[in-house]
Coordinates of C-alpha atoms and ligand atoms in Angstrom, one line a residue:
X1 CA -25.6 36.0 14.7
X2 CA -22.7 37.5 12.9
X3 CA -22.9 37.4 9.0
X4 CA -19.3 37.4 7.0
X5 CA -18.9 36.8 3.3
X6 CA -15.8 36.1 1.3
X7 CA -14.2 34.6 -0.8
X8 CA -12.5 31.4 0.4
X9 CA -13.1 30.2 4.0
X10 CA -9.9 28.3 5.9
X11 CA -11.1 25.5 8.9
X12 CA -8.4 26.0 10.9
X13 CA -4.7 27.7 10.9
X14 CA -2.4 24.7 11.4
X15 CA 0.2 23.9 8.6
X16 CA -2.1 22.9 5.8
X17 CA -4.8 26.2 6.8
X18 CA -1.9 27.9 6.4
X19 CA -0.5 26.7 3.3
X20 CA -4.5 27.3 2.2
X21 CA -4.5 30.5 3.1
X22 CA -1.5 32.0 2.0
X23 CA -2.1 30.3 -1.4
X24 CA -5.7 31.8 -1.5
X25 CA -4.9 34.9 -0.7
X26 CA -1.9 34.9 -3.4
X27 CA -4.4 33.8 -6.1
X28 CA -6.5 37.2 -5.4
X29 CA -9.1 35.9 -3.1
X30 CA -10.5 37.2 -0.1
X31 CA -10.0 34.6 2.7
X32 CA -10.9 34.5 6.1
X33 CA -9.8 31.5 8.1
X34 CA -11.1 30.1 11.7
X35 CA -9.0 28.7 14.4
X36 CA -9.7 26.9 17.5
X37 CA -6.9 27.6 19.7
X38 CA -5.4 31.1 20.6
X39 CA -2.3 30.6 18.4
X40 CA -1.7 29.2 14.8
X41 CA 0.8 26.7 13.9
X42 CA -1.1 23.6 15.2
X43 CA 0.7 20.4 15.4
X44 CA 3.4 21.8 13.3
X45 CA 4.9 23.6 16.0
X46 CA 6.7 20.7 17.8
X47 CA 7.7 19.6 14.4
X48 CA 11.2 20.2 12.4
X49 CA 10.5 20.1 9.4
X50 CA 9.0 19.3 5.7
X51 CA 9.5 17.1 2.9
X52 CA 10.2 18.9 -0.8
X53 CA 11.5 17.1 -3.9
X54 CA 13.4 19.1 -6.2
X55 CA 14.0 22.4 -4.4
X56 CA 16.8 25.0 -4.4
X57 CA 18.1 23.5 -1.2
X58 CA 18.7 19.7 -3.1
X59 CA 20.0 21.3 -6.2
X60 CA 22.3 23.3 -4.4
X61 CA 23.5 19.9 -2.1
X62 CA 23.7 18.0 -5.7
X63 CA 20.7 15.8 -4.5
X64 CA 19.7 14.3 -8.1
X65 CA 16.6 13.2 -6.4
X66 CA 13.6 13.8 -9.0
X67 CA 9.8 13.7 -8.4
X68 CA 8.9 11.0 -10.2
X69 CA 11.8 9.0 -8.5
X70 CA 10.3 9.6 -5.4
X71 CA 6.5 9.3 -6.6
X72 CA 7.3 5.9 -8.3
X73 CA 9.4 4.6 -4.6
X74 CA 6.3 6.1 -2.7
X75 CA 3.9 3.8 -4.8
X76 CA 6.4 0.7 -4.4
X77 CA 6.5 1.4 -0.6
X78 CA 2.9 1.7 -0.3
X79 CA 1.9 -1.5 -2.7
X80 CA -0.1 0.5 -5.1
X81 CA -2.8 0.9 -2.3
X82 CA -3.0 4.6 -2.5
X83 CA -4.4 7.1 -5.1
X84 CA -1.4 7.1 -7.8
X85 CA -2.2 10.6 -9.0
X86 CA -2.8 12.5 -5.8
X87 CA 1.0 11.3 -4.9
X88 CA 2.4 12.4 -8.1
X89 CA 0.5 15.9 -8.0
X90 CA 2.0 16.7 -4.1
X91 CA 5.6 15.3 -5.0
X92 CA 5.9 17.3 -8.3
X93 CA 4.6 20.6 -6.3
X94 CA 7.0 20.0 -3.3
X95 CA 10.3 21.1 -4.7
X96 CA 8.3 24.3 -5.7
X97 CA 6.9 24.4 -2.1
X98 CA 10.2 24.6 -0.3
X99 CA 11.4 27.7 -2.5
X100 CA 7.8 29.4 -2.0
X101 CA 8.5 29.1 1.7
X102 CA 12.2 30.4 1.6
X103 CA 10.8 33.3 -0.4
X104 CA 8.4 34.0 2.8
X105 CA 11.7 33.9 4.5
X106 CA 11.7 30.4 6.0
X107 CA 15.0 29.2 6.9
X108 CA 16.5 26.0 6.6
X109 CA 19.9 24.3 8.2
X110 CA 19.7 21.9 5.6
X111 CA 18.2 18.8 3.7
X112 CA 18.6 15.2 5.8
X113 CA 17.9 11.7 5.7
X114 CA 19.5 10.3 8.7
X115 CA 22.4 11.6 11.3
X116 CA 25.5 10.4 12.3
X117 CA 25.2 6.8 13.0
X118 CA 27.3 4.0 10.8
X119 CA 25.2 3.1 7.7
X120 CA 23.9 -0.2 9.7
X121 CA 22.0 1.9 12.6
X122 CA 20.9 4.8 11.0
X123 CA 17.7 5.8 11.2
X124 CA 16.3 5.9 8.2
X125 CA 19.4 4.7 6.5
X126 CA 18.0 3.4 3.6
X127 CA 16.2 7.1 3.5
X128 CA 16.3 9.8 0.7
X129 CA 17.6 13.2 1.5
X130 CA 14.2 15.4 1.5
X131 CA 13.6 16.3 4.8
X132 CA 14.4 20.1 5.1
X133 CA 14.9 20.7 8.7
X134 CA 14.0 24.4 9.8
X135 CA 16.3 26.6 11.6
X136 CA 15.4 27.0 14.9
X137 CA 14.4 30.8 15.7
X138 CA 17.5 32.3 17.9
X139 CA 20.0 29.5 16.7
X140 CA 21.1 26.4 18.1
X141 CA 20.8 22.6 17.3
X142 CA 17.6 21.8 15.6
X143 CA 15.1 19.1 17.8
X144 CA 11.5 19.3 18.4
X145 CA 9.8 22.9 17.5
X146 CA 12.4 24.1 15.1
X147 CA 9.4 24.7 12.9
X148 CA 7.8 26.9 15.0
X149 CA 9.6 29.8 13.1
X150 CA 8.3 28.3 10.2
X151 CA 4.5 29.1 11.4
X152 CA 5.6 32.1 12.4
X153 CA 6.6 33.4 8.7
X154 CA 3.7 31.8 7.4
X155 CA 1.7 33.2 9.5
X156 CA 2.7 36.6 8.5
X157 CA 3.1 36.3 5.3
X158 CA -0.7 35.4 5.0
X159 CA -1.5 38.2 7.3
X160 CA 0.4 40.5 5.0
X161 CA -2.2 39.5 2.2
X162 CA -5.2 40.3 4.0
X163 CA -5.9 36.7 5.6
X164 CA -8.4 37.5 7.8
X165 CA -7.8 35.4 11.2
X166 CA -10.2 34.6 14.1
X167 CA -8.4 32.8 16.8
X168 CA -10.6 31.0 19.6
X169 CA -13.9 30.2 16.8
X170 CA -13.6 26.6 16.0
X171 CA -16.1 26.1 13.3
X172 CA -19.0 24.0 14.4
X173 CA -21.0 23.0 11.4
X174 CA -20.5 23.3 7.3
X175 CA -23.8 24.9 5.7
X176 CA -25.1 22.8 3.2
X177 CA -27.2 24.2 0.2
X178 CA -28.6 21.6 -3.0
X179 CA -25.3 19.5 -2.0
X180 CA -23.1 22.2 -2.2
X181 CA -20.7 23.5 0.7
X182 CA -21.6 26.9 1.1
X183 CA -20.4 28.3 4.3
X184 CA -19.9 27.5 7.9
X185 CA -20.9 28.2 11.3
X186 CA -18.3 29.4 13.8
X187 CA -18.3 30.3 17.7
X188 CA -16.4 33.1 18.9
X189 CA -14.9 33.2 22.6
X190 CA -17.9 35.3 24.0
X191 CA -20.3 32.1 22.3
X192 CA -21.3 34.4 19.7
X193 CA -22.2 32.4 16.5
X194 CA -21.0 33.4 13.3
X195 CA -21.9 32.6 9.8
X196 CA -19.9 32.8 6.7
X197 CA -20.3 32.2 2.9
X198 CA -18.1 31.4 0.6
X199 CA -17.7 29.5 -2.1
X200 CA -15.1 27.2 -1.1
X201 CA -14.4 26.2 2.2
X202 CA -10.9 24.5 3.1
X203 CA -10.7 22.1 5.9
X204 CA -7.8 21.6 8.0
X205 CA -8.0 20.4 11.6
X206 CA -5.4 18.1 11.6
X207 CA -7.0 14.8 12.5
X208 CA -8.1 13.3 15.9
X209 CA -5.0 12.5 18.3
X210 CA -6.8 14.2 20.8
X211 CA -9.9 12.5 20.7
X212 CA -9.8 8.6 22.5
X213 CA -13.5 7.4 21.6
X214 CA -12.3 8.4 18.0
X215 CA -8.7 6.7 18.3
X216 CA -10.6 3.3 19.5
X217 CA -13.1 3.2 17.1
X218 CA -11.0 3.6 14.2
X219 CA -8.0 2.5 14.6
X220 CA -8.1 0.0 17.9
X221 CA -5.7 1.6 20.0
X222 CA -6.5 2.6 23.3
X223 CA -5.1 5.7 24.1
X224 CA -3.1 6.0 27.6
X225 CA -3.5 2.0 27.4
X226 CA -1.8 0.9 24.2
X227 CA -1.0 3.8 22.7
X228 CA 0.9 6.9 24.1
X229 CA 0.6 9.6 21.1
X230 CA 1.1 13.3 21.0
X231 CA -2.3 14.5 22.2
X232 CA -2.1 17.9 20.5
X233 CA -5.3 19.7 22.1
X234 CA -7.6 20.4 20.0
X235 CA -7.3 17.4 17.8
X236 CA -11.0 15.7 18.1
X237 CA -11.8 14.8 14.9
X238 CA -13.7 17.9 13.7
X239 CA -13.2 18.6 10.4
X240 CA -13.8 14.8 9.4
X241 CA -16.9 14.5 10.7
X242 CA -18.2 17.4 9.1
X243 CA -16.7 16.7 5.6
X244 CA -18.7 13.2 6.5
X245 CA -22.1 14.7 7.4
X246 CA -21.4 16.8 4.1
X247 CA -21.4 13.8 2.0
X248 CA -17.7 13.3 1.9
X249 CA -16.3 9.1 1.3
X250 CA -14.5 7.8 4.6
X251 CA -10.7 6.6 3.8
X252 CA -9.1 3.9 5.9
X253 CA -7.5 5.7 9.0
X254 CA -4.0 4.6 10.7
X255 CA -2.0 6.4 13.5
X256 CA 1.0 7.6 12.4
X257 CA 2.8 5.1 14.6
X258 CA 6.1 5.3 16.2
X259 CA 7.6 4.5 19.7
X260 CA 7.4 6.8 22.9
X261 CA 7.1 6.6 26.5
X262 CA 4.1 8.1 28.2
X263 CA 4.3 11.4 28.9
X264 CA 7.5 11.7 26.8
X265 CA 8.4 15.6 27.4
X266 CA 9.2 15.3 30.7
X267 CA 11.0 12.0 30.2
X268 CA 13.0 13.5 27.0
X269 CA 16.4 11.9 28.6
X270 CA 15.1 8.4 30.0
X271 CA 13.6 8.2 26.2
X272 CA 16.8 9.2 23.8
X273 CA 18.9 6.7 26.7
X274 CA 17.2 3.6 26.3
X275 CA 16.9 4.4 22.1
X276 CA 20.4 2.2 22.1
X277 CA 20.6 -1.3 20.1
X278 CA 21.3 -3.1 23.6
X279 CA 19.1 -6.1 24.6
X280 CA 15.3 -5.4 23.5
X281 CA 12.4 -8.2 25.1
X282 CA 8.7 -8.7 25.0
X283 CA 7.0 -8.9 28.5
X284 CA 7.8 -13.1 28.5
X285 CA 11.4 -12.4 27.7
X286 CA 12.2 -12.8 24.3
X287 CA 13.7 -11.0 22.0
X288 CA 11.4 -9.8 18.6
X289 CA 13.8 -7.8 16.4
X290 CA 17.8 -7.3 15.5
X291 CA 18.3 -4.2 17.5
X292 CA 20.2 -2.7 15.3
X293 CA 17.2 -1.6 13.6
X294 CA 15.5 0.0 16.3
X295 CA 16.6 4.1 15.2
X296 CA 13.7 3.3 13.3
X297 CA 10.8 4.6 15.0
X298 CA 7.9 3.3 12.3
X299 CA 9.5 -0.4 12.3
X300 CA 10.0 -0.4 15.8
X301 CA 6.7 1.4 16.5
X302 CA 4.9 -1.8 14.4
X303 CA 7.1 -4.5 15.9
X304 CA 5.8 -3.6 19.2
X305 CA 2.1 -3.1 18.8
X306 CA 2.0 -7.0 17.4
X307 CA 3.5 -8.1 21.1
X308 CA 1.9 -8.9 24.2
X309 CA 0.4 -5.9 26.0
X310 CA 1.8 -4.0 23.3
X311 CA 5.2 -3.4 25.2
X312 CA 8.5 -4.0 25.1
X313 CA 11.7 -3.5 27.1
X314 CA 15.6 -2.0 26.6
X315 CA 17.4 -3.4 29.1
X316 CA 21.5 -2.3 29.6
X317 CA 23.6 -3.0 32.5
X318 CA 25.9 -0.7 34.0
X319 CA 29.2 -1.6 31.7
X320 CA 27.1 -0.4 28.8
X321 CA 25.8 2.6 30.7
X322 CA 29.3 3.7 31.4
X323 CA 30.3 3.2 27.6
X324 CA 27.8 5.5 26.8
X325 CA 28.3 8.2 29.3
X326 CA 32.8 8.1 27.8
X327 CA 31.8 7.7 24.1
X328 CA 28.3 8.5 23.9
X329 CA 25.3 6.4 22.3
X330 CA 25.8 3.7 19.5
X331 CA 22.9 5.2 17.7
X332 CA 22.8 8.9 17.7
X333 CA 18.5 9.7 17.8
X334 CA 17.7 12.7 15.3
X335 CA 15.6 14.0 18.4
X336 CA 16.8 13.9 21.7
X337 CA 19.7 16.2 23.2
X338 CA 23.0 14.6 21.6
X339 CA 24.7 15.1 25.2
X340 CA 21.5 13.0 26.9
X341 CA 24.3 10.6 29.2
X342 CA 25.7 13.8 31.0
X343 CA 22.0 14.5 32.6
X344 CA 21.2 10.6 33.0
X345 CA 21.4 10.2 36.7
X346 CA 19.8 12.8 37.4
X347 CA 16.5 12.1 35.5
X348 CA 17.1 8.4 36.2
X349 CA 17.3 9.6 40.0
X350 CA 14.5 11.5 40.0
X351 CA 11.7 9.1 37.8
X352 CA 12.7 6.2 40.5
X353 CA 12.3 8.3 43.4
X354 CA 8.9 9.9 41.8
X355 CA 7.6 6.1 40.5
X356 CA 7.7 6.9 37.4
X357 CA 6.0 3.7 36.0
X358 CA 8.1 2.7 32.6
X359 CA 11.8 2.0 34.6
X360 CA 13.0 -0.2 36.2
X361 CA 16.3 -1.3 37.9
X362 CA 17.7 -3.9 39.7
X363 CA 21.1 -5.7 41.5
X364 CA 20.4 -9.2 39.6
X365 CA 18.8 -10.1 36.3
X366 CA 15.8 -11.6 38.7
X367 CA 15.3 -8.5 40.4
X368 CA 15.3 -6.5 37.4
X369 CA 12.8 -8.7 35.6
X370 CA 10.4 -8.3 38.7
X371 CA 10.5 -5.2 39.0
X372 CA 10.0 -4.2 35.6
X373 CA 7.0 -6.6 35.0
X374 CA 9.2 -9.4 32.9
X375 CA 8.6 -12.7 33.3
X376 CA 11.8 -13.6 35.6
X377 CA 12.5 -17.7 34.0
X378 CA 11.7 -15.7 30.3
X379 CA 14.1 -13.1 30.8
X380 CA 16.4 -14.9 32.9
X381 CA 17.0 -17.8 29.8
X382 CA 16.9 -14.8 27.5
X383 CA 20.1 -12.9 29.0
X384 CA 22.0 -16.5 29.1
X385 CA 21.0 -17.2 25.1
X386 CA 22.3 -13.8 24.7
X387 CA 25.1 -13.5 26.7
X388 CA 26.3 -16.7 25.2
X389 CA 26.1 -15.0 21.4
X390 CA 27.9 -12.3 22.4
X391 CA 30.4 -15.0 23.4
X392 CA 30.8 -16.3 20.4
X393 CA 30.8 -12.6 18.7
X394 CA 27.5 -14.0 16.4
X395 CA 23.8 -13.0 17.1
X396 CA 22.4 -16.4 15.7
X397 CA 18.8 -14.7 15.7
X398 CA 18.8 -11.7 14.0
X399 CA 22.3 -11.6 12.9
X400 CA 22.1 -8.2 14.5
X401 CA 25.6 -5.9 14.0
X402 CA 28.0 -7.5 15.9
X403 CA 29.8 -4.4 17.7
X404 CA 26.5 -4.4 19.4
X405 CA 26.7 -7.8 20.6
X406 CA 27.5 -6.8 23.7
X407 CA 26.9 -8.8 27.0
X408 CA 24.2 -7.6 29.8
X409 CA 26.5 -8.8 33.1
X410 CA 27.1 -6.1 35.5
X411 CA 24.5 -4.9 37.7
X412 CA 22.9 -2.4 38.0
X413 CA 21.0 -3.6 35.5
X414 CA 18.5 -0.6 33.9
X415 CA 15.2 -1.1 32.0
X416 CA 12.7 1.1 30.4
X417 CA 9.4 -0.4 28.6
X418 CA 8.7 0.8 25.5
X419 CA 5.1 1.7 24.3
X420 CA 3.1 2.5 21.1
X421 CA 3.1 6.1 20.1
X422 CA 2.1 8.5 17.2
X423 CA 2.6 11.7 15.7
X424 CA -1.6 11.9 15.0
X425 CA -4.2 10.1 13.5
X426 CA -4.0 10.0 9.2
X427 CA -6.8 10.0 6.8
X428 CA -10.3 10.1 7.1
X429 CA -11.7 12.3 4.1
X430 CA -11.8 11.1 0.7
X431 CA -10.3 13.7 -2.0
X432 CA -9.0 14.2 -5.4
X433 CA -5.6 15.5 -6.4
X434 CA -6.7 18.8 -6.7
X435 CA -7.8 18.3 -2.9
X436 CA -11.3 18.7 -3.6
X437 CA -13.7 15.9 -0.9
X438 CA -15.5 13.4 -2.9
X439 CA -18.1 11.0 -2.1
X440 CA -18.1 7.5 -2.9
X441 CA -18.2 7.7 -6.4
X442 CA -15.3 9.8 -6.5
X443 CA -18.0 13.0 -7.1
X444 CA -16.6 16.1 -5.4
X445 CA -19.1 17.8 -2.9
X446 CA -19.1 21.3 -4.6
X447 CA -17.4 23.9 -2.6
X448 CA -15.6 21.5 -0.5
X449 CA -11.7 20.8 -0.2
X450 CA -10.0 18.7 2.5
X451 CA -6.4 18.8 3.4
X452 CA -3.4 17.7 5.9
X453 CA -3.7 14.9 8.1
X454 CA -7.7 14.8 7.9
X455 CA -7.0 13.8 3.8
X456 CA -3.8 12.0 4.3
X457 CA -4.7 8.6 3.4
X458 CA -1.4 8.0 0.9
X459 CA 0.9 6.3 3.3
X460 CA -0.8 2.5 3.4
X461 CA -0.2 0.9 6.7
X462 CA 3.0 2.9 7.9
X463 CA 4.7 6.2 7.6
X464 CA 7.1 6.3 4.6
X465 CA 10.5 6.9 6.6
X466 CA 12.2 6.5 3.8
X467 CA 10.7 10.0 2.2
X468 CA 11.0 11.6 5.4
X469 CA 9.6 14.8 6.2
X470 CA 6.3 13.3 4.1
X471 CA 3.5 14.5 6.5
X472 CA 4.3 18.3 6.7
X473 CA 5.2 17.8 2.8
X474 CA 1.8 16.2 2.3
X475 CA 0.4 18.8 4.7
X476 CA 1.8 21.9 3.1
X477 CA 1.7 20.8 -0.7
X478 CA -2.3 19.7 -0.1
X479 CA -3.1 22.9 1.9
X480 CA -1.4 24.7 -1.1
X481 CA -3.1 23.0 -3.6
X482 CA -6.6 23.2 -2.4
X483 CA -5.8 27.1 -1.9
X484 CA -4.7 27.3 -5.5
X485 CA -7.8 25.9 -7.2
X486 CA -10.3 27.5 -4.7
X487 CA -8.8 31.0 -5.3
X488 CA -9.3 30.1 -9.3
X489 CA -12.9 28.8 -8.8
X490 CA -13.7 32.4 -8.4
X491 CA -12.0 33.5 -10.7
X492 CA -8.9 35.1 -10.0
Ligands
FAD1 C1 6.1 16.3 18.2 C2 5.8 16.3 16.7 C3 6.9 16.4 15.8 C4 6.6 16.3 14.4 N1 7.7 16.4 13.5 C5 7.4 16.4 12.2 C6 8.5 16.6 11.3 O1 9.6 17.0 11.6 N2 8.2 16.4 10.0 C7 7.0 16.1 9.5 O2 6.8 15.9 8.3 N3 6.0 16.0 10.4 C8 6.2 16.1 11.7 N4 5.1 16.0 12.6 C9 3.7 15.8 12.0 C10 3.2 17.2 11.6 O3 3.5 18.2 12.5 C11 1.7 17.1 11.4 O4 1.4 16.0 10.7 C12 1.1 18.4 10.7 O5 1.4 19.5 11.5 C13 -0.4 18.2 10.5 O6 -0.8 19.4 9.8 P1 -2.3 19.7 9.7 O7 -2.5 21.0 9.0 O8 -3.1 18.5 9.2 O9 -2.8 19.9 11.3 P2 -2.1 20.8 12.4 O10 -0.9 21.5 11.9 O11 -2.1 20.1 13.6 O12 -3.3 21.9 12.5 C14 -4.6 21.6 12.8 C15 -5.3 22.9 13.4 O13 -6.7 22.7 13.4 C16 -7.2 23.4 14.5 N5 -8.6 23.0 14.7 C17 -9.1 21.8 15.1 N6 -10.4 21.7 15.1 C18 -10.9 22.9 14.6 C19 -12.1 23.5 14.4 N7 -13.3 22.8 14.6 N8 -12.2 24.8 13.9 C20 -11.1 25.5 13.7 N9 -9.8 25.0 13.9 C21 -9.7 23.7 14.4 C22 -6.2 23.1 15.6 O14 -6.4 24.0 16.7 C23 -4.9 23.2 14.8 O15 -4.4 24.5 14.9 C24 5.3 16.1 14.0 C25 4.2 16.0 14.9 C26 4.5 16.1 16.2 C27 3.3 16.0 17.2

């Protein structure tokens, strides 16, 4: 077996290893980090973006936004449920964090909230402007990976201060000594074992959306079945079950739930199409929510997993279709191509003709119901409640914007069922707020730090949309934390 010794060992080289390392290795120390897949960047490359509070960016923008403003409306949001001073700590550090990256040369396009939607339908409207959106490398409109550049830098810039990377050796196992984290044990590609000392180790491995058993057992979801997240290989659940076997307190875990359609990538266009605040049913017919509000993926991501079979279906008929191909969407999604309608028939063409399983069309309301997997008298009564609203110019329901209240008559009629899906899993290990992993009398298990998603237990039961960016902030400020105090431990 290989033998290593340093000063600060890294679990893995996604956005909070990262943010470990490079703070480490700042603070003096030697650091060597372990990564089980060939690249870094983890999750964070199909990302955008972080959250900061305070930075250059905001100041320059005139965003009066302060730390403890956003602290004090991330402990409203979250009911007081969450550890008061860990949130204050990561907020008051991510203004800092966003000029530390520019520094590294990270670029930004800007700070958002929400995009160009009327205040009603915005995503996020009620949002605060901290999510700094990364510039994607070689130009263009930023969408999903614009922070792959980001990972990039980082990764370089931790390179450039002696981080010591070994791609392909997931750690296996943390080595224990008189309850203190001492070390690890790694496998290199060839299978050849390595062990390392240090006295801190940093874990990072970002959570279990790739593991199913996991998913079930702690949150309930059944991935493929009820829930359609981003599977980001790699993702089983390490790091939390060895921070558990080390001692470490378990936190309440949620997915980090949103909307999507299986197998979403390849169905980019379908998705973004049917993201419209058209007519929205359960599988018996009804409607559940004022449309309006559907740009927001966490509400609409929670509305749905309380219905039947966990579904639920846009439906627009071919008047609408038509409207949005001449003046594009009513709600503009912060994601998907902003010219999706030019490129609709031919994705719609091909997903028919290929079966894929979420669409539906048909000539009559009937058909379209049947087809999709509606009940047909639900659906059927439904569209006439509706129809007759739009009538009358009032959504007596949900009082739902009325320039949306517009009526589903002219076939083709078009459906897509909706489905659960999430970002990753969030939470797991008990920490501090300096990010160290502590039983379950809030004792930290010497040597040992946890960060990113496997700590992130500060959001409650939802995803704080309305400090967006939060889980690469958390991520980032966390991973830079935990790199700060483990460099000082030894006593740089
Ligand atoms: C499509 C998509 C878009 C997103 N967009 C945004 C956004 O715009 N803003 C935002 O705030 N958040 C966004 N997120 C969420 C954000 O990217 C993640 O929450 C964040 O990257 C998690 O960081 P992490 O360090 O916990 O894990 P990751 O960045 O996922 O890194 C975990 C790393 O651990 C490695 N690993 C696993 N097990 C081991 C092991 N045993 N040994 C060694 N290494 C191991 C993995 O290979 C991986 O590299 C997005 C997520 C997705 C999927």
């Amino acid at each position: 077996m290989k033998q290593l010794e340093t000063d600060v060992i890294v679990v893995a080289a996604g956005l909070s290893g990262l943010a470990a390392c490079c703070a480490a290795a700042e603070g003096g120390a030697r650091v060597v980090c372990f990564e089980k897949a060939s690249t870094t960047g983890g999750a964070a490359n199909m990302g955008m973006g972080p959250l900061g509070v305070g930075s250059r960016i905001q100041r320059e923008h005139m965003i009066p936004l302060s730390p403890i403003e956003a602290f004090r409306k991330h402990m409203y949001f979250t009911h007081y449920h969450v550890d008061p001073r860990l949130v204050r700590d990561y907020y008051f550090k991510s203004g800092d964090t966003i000029d530390w990256l520019c520094n590294m040369g990270v670029e930004f396009v800007g700070v958002q909230r929400a995009f160009g939607a009327d205040e009603a339908t915005r995503p996020y409207s009620d949002g605060e402007f901290t999510w700094h959106v990364c510039k994607p490398e070689g130009g263009g409109v930023p969408g999903p990976r614009a922070a792959s550049g980001m990972m990039k830098k980082m990764t370089e810039y931790a390179q450039s201060l002696g981080v010591e990377f070994y791609l392909e050796t997931p750690v296996k196992k943390l080595i224990q000594e008189d309850g203190a984290v001492v070390g690890v044990i790694a496998v290199d590609k060839n299978g050849e074992e390595i062990e390392c000392r240090a006295p801190s180790t940093i874990v990072a491995t970002g959570g279990f959306g790739d593991n199913p058993e996991m998913i079930k057992e702690y949150t309930g979801f059944e991935f493929g079945k009820t829930i359609f997240n981003f599977a980001v290989p790699g993702m089983k659940g390490d790091g939390m079950k060895m921070c558990w076997e080390a001692g470490a307190a378990k936190t309440p875990i949620i997915m980090e739930i949103m909307y999507q359609l299986p197998d979403n990538m390849n169905h980019f266009i379908i998705e973004g199409a049917f993201r419209q605040p058209c007519l929205w049913v359960d599988r018996n017919g009804n409607r559940f929510m004022p449309e309006d509000q559907i740009g927001n993926t966490t509400f609409t991501g929670n509305a749905i997993s309380h219905l039947p079979g966990k579904v639920a279906f846009s439906i627009f008929d071919s008047k609408a279709l038509k409207r949005y191909k001449k003046h594009g969407p009513d709600i503009i999604s912060h994601v998907h191509p902003h010219d999706l309608y030019d490129h609709f028939d031919e994705q719609w063409e091909r997903d028919l003709a290929a079966g894929y399983e979420p669409i539906a069309q048909g000539d009559t309301i009937e058909e379209l119901a049947k087809n999709a997997g509606i009940d047909v008298d639900g659906l059927v009564a439904q569209v006439e409640e509706y129809n007759a609203m739009c009538d009358a110019g009032y959504d007596e329901l949900f009082e739902k914007n009325r320039a949306y209240m517009q009526k589903i008559e002219k076939g083709p009629f078009y459906c897509c069922r909706q489905t659960v899906g999430a970002y990753g899993s969030l939470g797991g290990v008990k920490i501090n707020h300096k990010m160290e992993a502590v039983n379950e009398d809030a004792r930290p298990i010497p040597g040992l730090y946890c960060v990113g998603t496997d700590a992130c237990s500060i959001y409650g039961d939802s995803y704080p949309f309305v400090l967006s960016g939060n889980t690469m902030g958390f991520c980032l400020n966390s991973g830079r934390i935990a790199g700060e105090n483990a460099a000082a431990k030894v006593g740089f």
